[in-house]
Coordinates of C-alpha atoms and ligand atoms in Angstrom, one line a residue:
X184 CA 38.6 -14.8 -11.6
X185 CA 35.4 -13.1 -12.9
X186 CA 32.7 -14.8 -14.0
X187 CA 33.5 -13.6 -17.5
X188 CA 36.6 -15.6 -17.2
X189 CA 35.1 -18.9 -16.1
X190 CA 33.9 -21.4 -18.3
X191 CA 31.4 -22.8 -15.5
X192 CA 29.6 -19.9 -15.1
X193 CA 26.5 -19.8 -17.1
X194 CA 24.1 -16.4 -16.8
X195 CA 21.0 -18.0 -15.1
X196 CA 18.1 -15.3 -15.9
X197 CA 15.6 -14.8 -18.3
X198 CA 14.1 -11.9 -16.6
X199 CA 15.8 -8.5 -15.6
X200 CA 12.9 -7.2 -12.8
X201 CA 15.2 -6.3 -10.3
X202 CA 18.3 -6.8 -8.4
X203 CA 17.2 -9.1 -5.6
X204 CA 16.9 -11.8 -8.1
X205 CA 20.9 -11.1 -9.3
X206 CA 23.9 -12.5 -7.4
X207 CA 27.1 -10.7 -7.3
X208 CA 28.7 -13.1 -9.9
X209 CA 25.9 -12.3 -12.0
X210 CA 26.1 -8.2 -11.8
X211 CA 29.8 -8.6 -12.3
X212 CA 28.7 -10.8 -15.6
X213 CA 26.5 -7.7 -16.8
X214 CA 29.5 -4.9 -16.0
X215 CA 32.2 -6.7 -17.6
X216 CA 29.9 -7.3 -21.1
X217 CA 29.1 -3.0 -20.7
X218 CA 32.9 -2.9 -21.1
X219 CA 32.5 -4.6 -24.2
X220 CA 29.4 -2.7 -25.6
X221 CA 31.1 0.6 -24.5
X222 CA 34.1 -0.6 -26.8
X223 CA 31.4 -0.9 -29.6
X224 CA 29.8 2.8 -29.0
X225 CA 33.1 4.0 -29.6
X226 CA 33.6 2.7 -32.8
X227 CA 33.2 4.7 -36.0
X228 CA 29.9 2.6 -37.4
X229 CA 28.3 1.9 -33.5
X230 CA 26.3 -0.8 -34.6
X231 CA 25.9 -4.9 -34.6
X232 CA 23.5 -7.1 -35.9
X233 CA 22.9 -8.9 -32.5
X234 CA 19.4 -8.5 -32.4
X235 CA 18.3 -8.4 -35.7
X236 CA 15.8 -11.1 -35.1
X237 CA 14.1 -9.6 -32.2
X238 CA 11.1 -7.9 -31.6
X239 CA 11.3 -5.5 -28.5
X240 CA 8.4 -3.7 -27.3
X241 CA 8.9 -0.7 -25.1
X242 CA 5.8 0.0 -22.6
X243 CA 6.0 2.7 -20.8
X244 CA 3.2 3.7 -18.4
X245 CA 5.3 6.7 -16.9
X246 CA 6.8 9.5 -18.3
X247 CA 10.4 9.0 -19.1
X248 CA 13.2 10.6 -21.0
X249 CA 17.0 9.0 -20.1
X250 CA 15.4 5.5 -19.7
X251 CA 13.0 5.2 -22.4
X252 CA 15.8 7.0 -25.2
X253 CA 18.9 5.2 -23.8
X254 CA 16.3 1.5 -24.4
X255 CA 15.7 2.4 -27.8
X256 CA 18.8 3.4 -29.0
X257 CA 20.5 0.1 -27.1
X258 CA 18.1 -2.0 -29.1
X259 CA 18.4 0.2 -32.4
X260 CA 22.4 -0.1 -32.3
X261 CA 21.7 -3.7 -31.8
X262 CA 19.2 -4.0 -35.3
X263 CA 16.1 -5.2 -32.9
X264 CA 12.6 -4.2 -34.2
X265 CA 11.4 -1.6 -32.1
X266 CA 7.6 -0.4 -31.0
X267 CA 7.0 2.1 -28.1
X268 CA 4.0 1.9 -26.8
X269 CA 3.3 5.3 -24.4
X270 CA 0.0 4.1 -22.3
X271 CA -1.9 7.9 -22.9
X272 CA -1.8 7.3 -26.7
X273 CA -3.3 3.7 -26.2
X274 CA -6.3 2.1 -25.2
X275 CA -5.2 2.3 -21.6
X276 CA -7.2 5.1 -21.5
X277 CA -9.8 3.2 -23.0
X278 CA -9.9 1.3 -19.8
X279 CA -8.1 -1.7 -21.4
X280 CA -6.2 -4.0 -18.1
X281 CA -2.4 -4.7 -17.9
X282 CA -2.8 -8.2 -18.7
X283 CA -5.1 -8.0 -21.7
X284 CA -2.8 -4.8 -23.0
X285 CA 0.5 -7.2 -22.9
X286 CA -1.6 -10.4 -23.8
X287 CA -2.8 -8.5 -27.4
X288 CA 1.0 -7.2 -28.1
X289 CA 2.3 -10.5 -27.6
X290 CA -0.3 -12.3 -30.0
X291 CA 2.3 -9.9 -32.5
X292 CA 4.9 -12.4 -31.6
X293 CA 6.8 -10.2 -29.6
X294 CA 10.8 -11.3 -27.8
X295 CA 11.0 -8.6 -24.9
X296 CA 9.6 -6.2 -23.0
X297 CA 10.9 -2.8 -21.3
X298 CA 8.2 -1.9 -18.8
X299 CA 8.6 1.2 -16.9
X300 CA 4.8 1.3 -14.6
X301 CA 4.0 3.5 -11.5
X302 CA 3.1 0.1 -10.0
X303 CA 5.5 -2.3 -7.9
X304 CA 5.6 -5.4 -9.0
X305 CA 4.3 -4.7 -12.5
X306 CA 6.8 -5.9 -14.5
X307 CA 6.9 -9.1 -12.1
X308 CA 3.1 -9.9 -12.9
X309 CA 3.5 -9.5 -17.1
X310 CA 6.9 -11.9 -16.6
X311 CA 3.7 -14.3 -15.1
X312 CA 1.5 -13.5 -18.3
X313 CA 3.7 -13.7 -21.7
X314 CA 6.6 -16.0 -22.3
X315 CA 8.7 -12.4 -23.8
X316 CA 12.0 -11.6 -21.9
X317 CA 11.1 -8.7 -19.3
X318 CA 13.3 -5.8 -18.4
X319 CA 12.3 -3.6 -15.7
X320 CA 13.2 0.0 -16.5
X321 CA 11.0 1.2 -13.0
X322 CA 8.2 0.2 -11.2
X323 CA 6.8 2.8 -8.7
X324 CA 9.1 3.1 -5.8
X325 CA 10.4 -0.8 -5.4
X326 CA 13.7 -1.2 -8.4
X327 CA 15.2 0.1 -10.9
X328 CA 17.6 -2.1 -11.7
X329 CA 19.5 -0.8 -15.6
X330 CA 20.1 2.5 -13.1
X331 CA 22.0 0.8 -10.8
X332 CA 23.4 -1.2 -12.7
X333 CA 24.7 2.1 -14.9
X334 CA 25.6 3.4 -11.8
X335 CA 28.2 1.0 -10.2
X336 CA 29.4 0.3 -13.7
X337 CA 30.0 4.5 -14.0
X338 CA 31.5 4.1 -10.5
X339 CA 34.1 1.4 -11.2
X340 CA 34.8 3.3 -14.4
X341 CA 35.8 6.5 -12.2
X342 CA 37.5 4.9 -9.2
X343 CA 38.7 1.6 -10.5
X344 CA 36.7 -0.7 -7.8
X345 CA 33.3 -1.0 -5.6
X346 CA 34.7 -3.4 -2.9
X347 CA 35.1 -0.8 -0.1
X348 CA 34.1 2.0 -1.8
X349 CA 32.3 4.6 0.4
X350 CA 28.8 5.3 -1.2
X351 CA 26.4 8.3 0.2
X352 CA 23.1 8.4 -1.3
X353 CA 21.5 12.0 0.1
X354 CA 17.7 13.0 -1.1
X355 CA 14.1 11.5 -1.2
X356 CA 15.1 7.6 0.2
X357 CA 11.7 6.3 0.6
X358 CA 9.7 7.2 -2.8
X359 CA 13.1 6.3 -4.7
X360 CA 13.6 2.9 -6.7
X361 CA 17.2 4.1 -7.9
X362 CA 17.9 3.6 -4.1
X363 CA 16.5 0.6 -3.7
X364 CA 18.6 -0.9 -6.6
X365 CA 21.7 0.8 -5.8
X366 CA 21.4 -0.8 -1.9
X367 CA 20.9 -4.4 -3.2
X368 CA 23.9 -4.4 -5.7
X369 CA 26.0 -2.0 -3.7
X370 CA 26.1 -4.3 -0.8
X371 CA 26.3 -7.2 -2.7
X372 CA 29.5 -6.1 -4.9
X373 CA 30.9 -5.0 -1.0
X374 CA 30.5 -1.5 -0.9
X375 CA 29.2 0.5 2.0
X376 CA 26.2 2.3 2.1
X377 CA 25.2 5.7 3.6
X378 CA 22.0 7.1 3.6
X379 CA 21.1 11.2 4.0
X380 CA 18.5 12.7 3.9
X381 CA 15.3 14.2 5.6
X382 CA 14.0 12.3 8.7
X383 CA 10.1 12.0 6.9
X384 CA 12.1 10.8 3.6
X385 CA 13.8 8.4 5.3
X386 CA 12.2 4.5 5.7
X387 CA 12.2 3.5 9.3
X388 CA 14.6 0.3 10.0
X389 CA 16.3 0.9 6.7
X390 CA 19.6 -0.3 8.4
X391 CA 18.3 -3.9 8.3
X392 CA 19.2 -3.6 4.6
X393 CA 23.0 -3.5 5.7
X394 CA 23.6 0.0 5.3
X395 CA 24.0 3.2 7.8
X396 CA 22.2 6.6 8.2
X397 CA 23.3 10.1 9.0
X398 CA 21.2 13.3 9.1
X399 CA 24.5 15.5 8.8
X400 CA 25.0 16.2 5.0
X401 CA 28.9 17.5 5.7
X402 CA 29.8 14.3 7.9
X403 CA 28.8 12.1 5.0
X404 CA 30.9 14.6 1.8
X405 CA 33.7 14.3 4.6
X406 CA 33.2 10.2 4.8
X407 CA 32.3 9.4 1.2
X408 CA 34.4 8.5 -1.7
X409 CA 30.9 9.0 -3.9
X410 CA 28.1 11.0 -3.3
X411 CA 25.4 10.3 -5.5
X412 CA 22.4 13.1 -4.8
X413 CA 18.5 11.7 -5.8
X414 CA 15.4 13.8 -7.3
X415 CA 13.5 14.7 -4.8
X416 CA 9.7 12.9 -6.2
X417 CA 7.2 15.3 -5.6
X418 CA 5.1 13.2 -7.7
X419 CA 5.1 10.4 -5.3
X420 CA 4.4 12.0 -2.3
X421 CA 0.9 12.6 -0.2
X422 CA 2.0 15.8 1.8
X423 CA 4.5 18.2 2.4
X424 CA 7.5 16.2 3.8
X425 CA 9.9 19.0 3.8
X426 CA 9.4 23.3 4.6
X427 CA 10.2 24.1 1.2
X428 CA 12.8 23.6 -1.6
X429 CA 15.0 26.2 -0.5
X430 CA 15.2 25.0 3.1
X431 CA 16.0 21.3 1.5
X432 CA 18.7 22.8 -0.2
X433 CA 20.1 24.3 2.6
X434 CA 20.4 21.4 4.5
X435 CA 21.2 18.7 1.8
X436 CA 22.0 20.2 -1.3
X437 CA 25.3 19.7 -2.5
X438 CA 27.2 23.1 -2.4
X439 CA 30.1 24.7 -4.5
X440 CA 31.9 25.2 -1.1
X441 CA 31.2 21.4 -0.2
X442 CA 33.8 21.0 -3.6
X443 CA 36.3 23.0 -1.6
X444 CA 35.9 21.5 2.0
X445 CA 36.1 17.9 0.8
X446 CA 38.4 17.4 -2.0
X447 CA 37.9 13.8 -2.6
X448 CA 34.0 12.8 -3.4
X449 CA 33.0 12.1 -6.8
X450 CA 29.1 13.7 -7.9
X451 CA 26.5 11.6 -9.0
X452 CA 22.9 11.8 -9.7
X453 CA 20.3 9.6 -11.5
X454 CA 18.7 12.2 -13.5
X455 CA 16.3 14.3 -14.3
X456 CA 17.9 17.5 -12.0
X457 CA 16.7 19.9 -10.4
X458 CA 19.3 22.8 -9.7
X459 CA 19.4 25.1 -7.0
X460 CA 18.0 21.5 -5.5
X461 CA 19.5 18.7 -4.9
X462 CA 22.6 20.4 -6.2
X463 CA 24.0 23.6 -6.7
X464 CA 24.2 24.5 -10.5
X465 CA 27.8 24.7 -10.9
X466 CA 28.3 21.5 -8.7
X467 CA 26.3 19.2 -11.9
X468 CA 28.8 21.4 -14.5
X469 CA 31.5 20.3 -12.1
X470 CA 34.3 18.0 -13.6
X471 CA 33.7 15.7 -10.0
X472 CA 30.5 15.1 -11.4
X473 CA 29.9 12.2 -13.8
X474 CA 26.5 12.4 -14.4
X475 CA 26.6 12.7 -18.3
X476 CA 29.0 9.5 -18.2
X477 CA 26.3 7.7 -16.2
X478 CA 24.0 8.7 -19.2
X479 CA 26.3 7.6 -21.9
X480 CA 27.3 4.0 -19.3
X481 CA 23.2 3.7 -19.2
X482 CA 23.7 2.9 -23.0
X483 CA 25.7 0.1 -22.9
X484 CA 24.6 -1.6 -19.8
X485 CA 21.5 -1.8 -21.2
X486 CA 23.0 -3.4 -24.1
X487 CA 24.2 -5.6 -22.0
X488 CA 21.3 -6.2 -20.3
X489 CA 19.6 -7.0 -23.6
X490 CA 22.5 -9.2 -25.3
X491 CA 22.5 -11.4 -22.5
X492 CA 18.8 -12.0 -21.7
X493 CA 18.3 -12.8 -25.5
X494 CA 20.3 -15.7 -25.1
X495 CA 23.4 -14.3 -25.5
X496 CA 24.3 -15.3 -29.3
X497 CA 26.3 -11.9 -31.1
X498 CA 24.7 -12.7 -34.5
Ligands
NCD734 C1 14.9 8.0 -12.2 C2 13.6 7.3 -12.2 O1 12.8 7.5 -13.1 O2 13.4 6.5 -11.3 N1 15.4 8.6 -13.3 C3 15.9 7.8 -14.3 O3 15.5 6.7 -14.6 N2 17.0 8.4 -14.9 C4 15.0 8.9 -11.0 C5 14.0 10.0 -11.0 O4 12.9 10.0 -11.6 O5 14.2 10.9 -10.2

C-alpha cells in the first residue's frame, strides 16, 4: 500500500528545505500527487484554481533558469499570486540583511517562499524568521530537494521502479546539492548509489552516506541501469581541481561509443549542460537521455510540492 492509499497517513511537513527532513512514505506521498499534476499538464486548459488564495514569493539570490521558470509556472498553473524577487535588482545591494529582506516581504502578508541562496542553511534560517511555507529550490552546495525529487520521479517514470535500481552519479560530487538530494532519497526509496568522478571532486568518507565510489567511468556505464552526469561548478570552486575541460571529458564524459558498449543505461543530467563536457553532444540529443522529461517532471513535482505544503485543499 502507498501512502496515497492509506487513510492513516497524514503529510507531516510545513517546510520543503531538504530531504533529510522527508521519510520514504513521505517522498512516495510527493511522486504519486506529480502523477496526478502531470495528468493536469496534459490537459487541454492546464490549469486549477488550487491556489488562488495564495501569495508566493519567489527569492532568488542566485542565478537560475529551469528552477526559477518551472516555480512560477507551477504556481501560475495553480492561480497563486506571484512576485520574484531577483536579489541584484533589490536592496540587497543596498546592504539590506536576509532577515530584515524576508521580514519586510512578509509584513505584505505573504503564504510561501521559494528561496534559491548561495548559502547553506538559508532557507532553514528564514523557515526560523516568518510563519510563510518555505521551499528550498538550492542553497549553496548542501540540497536541492524539487531536483531530486524531479529526478526519481523521471526515473520511475522511465524504468517503472527505484527499489534496486542501479544509480551512477559521475561529475563535480562535492560542490553539488543535486547530489546531495539525490543520495538522501535514493537510498531511502532503496536504490543503490555510485558515485564517479575526479578524486579532488570527490568528498572524503562519502561511503558513510550508504553509497559506493569508483574512479573508472566504463565500470560504472557497464554496472548502472541510470547514469545521471552533473555540471561541473566552476563557480563554486577555489582552484583548479581538474587539468582542463577536455582532459575531464576524456575521462568522465559520457561518450557516443559508451551508447554502443553498454546498451542498457538511461542519460540523465540536472541542467544547465555543458557539451563536449560532461557529455558528448549527441549523447544529450540521444533518445536514452531523458533530460527534457526531467524538465517537464520538474513541473509537476513542484506542483506537488506546492499543493501539499499549502495544506493540501484542491480549491
Ligand atoms: C542545478 C543547480 O542549480 O543546483 N541546476 C538546476 O537546478 N537545474 C545544477 C547546476 O547548477 O549544475
Amino acid at each position: 500500500m502507498t501512502p496515497t492509499e492509506d487513510a492513516t497517513y497524514v503529510f507531516p511537513h510545513r517546510h520543503l528545505l531538504g530531504l533529510k527532513d522527508y521519510s520514504k512514505e513521505d517522498i512516495l506521498h510527493v511522486l504519486d500527487h506529480t502523477d496526478n499534476f502531470l495528468e493536469i499538464l496534459n490537459r487541454p486548459i492546464p490549469k486549477i484554481p488550487t491556489l488562488r488564495d495564495k501569495t508566493i514569493v519567489n527569492l532568488f539570490y542566485e542565478n537560475s533558469t529551469r528552477t526559477r521558470i518551472s516555480f512560477e509556472m507551477a504556481q501560475k498553473r495553480m492561480g497563486a499570486d506571484v512576485v520574484n524577487f531577483s536579489s541584484s535588482a533589490s536592496s540587497v545591494s543596498k546592504g539590506e540583511s536576509l532577515k530584515d529582506t524576508i521580514r519586510n516581504i512578509e509584513s505584505m502578508k505573504i503564504d510561501m517562499v521559494v528561496v534559491r541562496h548561495p548559502s547553506p542553511g538559508a532557507p532553514h534560517f528564514i523557515s526560523r524568521c516568518v510563519d510563510a511555507a518555505i521551499l528550498n529550490a538550492g542553497d549553496g552546495a548542501h540540497e536541492h530537494p524539487t531536483q531530486a525529487l524531479l529526478d526519481m520521479f523521471s526515473m520511475r517514470q522511465r524504468l517503472g521502479r527505484l527499489a534496486g535500481l542501479k544509480v551512477v552519479i559521475i561529475g563535480d560530487i562535492t560542490h553539488s546539492r543535486v547530489v546531495r538530494s539525490n543520495i538522501i532519497g535514493l537510498t531511502r526509496l532503496g536504490a543503490e548509489v555510485m558515485l564517479c568522478g575526479p578524486r579532488t571532486m570527490m568528498p572524503l568518507f562519502v561511503e558513510e552516506l550508504g553509497v559506493r565510489v569508483s574512479y573508472n567511468l566504463e565500470e560504472c556505464l557497464e554496472w548502472c541501469d541510470v547514469a545521471m552526469a552533473l555540471r561541473i561548478q566552476l563557480e563554486r570552486q577555489e582552484g583548479a581541481l581538474f587539468p582542463s575541460t577536455r582532459e575531464y571529458h576524456e575521462r568522465f564524459g559520457i561518450k557516443k561509443r559508451h551508447l554502443r558498449e553498454f546498451p542498457n543505461f538511461t542519460i540523465m543530467h540536472p541542467g544547465p549542460i555543458n557539451r563536449g563536457v560532461e557529455l558528448e553532444s549527441e549523447v544529450a540529443d540521444h533518445p536514452r537521455a531523458i533530460i527534457l522529461n526531467q524538465v517537464t517532471n520538474g513541473l509537476a513535482v513542484r506542483m506537488a510540492a506546492l499543493y501539499l505544503l499549502s495544506g493540501g485543499k484542491r480549491g
